[in-house]
Short mmCIF file of C-alpha atoms in Angstrom, two decimals:
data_model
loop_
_atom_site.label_atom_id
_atom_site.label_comp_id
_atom_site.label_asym_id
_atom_site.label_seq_id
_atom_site.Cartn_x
_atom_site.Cartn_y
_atom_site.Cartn_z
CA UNK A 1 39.09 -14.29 -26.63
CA UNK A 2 39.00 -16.40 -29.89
CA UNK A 3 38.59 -19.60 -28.04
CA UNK A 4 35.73 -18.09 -25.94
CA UNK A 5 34.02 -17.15 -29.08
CA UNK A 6 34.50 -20.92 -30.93
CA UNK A 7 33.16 -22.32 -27.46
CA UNK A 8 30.58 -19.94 -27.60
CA UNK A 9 29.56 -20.90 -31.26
CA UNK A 10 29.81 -25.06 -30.84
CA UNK A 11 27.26 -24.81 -27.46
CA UNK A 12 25.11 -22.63 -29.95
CA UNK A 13 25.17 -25.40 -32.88
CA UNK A 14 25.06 -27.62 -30.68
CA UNK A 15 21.81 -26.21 -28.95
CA UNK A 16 20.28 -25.43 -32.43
CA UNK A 17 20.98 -29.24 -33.61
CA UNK A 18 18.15 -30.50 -31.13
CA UNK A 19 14.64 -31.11 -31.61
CA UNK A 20 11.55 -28.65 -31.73
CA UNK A 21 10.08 -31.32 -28.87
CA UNK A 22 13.29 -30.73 -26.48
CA UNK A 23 12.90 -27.32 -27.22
CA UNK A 24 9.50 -26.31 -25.85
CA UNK A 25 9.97 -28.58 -23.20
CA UNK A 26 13.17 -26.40 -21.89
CA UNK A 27 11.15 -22.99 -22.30
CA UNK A 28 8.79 -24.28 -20.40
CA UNK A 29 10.97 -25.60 -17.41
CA UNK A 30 11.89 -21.66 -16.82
CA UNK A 31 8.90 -21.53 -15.77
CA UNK A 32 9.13 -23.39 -12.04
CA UNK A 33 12.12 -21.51 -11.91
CA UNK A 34 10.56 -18.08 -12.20
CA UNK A 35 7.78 -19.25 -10.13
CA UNK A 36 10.31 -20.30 -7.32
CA UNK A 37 12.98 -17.47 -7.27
CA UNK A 38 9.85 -14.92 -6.27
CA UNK A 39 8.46 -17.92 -4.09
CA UNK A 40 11.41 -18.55 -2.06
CA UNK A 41 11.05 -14.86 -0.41
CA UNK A 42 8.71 -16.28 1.96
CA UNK A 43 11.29 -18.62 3.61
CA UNK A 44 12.04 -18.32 7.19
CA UNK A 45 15.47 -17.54 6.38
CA UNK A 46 17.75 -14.76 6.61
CA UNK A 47 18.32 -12.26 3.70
CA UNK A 48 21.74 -12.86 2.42
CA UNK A 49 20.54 -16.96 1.87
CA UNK A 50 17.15 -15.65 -0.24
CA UNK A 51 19.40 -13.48 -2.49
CA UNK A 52 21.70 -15.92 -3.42
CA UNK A 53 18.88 -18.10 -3.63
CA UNK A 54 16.89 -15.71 -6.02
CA UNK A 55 20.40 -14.72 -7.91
CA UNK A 56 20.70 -18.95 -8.32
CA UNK A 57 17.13 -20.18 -9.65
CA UNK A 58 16.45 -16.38 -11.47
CA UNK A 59 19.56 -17.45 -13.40
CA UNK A 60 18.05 -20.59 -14.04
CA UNK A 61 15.03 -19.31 -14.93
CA UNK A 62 16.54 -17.26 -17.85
CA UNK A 63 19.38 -20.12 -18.92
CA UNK A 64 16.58 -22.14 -19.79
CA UNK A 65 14.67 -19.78 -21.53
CA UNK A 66 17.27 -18.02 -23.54
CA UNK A 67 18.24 -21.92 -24.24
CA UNK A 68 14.79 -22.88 -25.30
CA UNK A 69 14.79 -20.28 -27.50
CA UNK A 70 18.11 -21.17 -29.21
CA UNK A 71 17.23 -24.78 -29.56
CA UNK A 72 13.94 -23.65 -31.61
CA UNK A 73 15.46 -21.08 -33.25
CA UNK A 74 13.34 -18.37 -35.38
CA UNK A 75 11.57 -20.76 -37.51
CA UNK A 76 10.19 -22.32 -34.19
CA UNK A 77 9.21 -19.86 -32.59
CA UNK A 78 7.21 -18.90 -35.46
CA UNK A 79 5.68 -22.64 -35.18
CA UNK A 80 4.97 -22.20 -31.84
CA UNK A 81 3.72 -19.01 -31.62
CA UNK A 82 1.57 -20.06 -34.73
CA UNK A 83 0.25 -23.08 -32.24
CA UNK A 84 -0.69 -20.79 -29.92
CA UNK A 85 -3.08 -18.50 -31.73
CA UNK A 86 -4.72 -20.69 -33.73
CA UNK A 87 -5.44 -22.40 -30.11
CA UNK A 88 -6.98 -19.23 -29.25
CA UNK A 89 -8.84 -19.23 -32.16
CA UNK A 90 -10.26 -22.28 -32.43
CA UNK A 91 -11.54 -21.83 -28.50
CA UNK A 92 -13.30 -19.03 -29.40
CA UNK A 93 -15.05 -20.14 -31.91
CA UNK A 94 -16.06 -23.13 -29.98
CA UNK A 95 -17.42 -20.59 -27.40
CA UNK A 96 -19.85 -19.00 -29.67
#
């Protein structure tokens, strides 16, 4: 169980040792990934294939967002979010 846990611990350091660039750029690749595990359902194919394939890119989907979110960590997030609604803001007051 120990060795699980140290593994566990040098993939997280490792994650968090990468750029705030890298970062975004994996949160948003879980993105395709959501979009295709809902997307696939309309393949001619039977139902046992679509649910592994929706168990396979769902999984995906949340490995790279969990991910991204390690890689940018709290302060990061806060960055980004921070991005984000001063985006907003600035497009509204463009509007008016």
């Amino acid at each position: 169980m120990n060795a699980i846990q140290h593994t566990f611990q040098k993939v997280k350091r490792w994650l968090q040792s990468l750029s705030f660039r890298t970062g975004v750029i994996v949160l948003l690749s879980c993105i395709p990934f959501y979009i295709l595990s809902f997307a696939q359902m309309l393949l001619p194919i039977s139902t046992a294939a679509k649910g592994v394939l929706w168990t396979v890119l769902f999984g995906l989907a949340k490995t790279c967002q969990y991910g991204g979110l390690t890689i940018l960590g709290v302060e990061g997030y806060k960055r980004l979010k921070s991005k984000f609604k001063r985006g907003s803001s600035e497009d509204r007051t463009t509007e008016v």
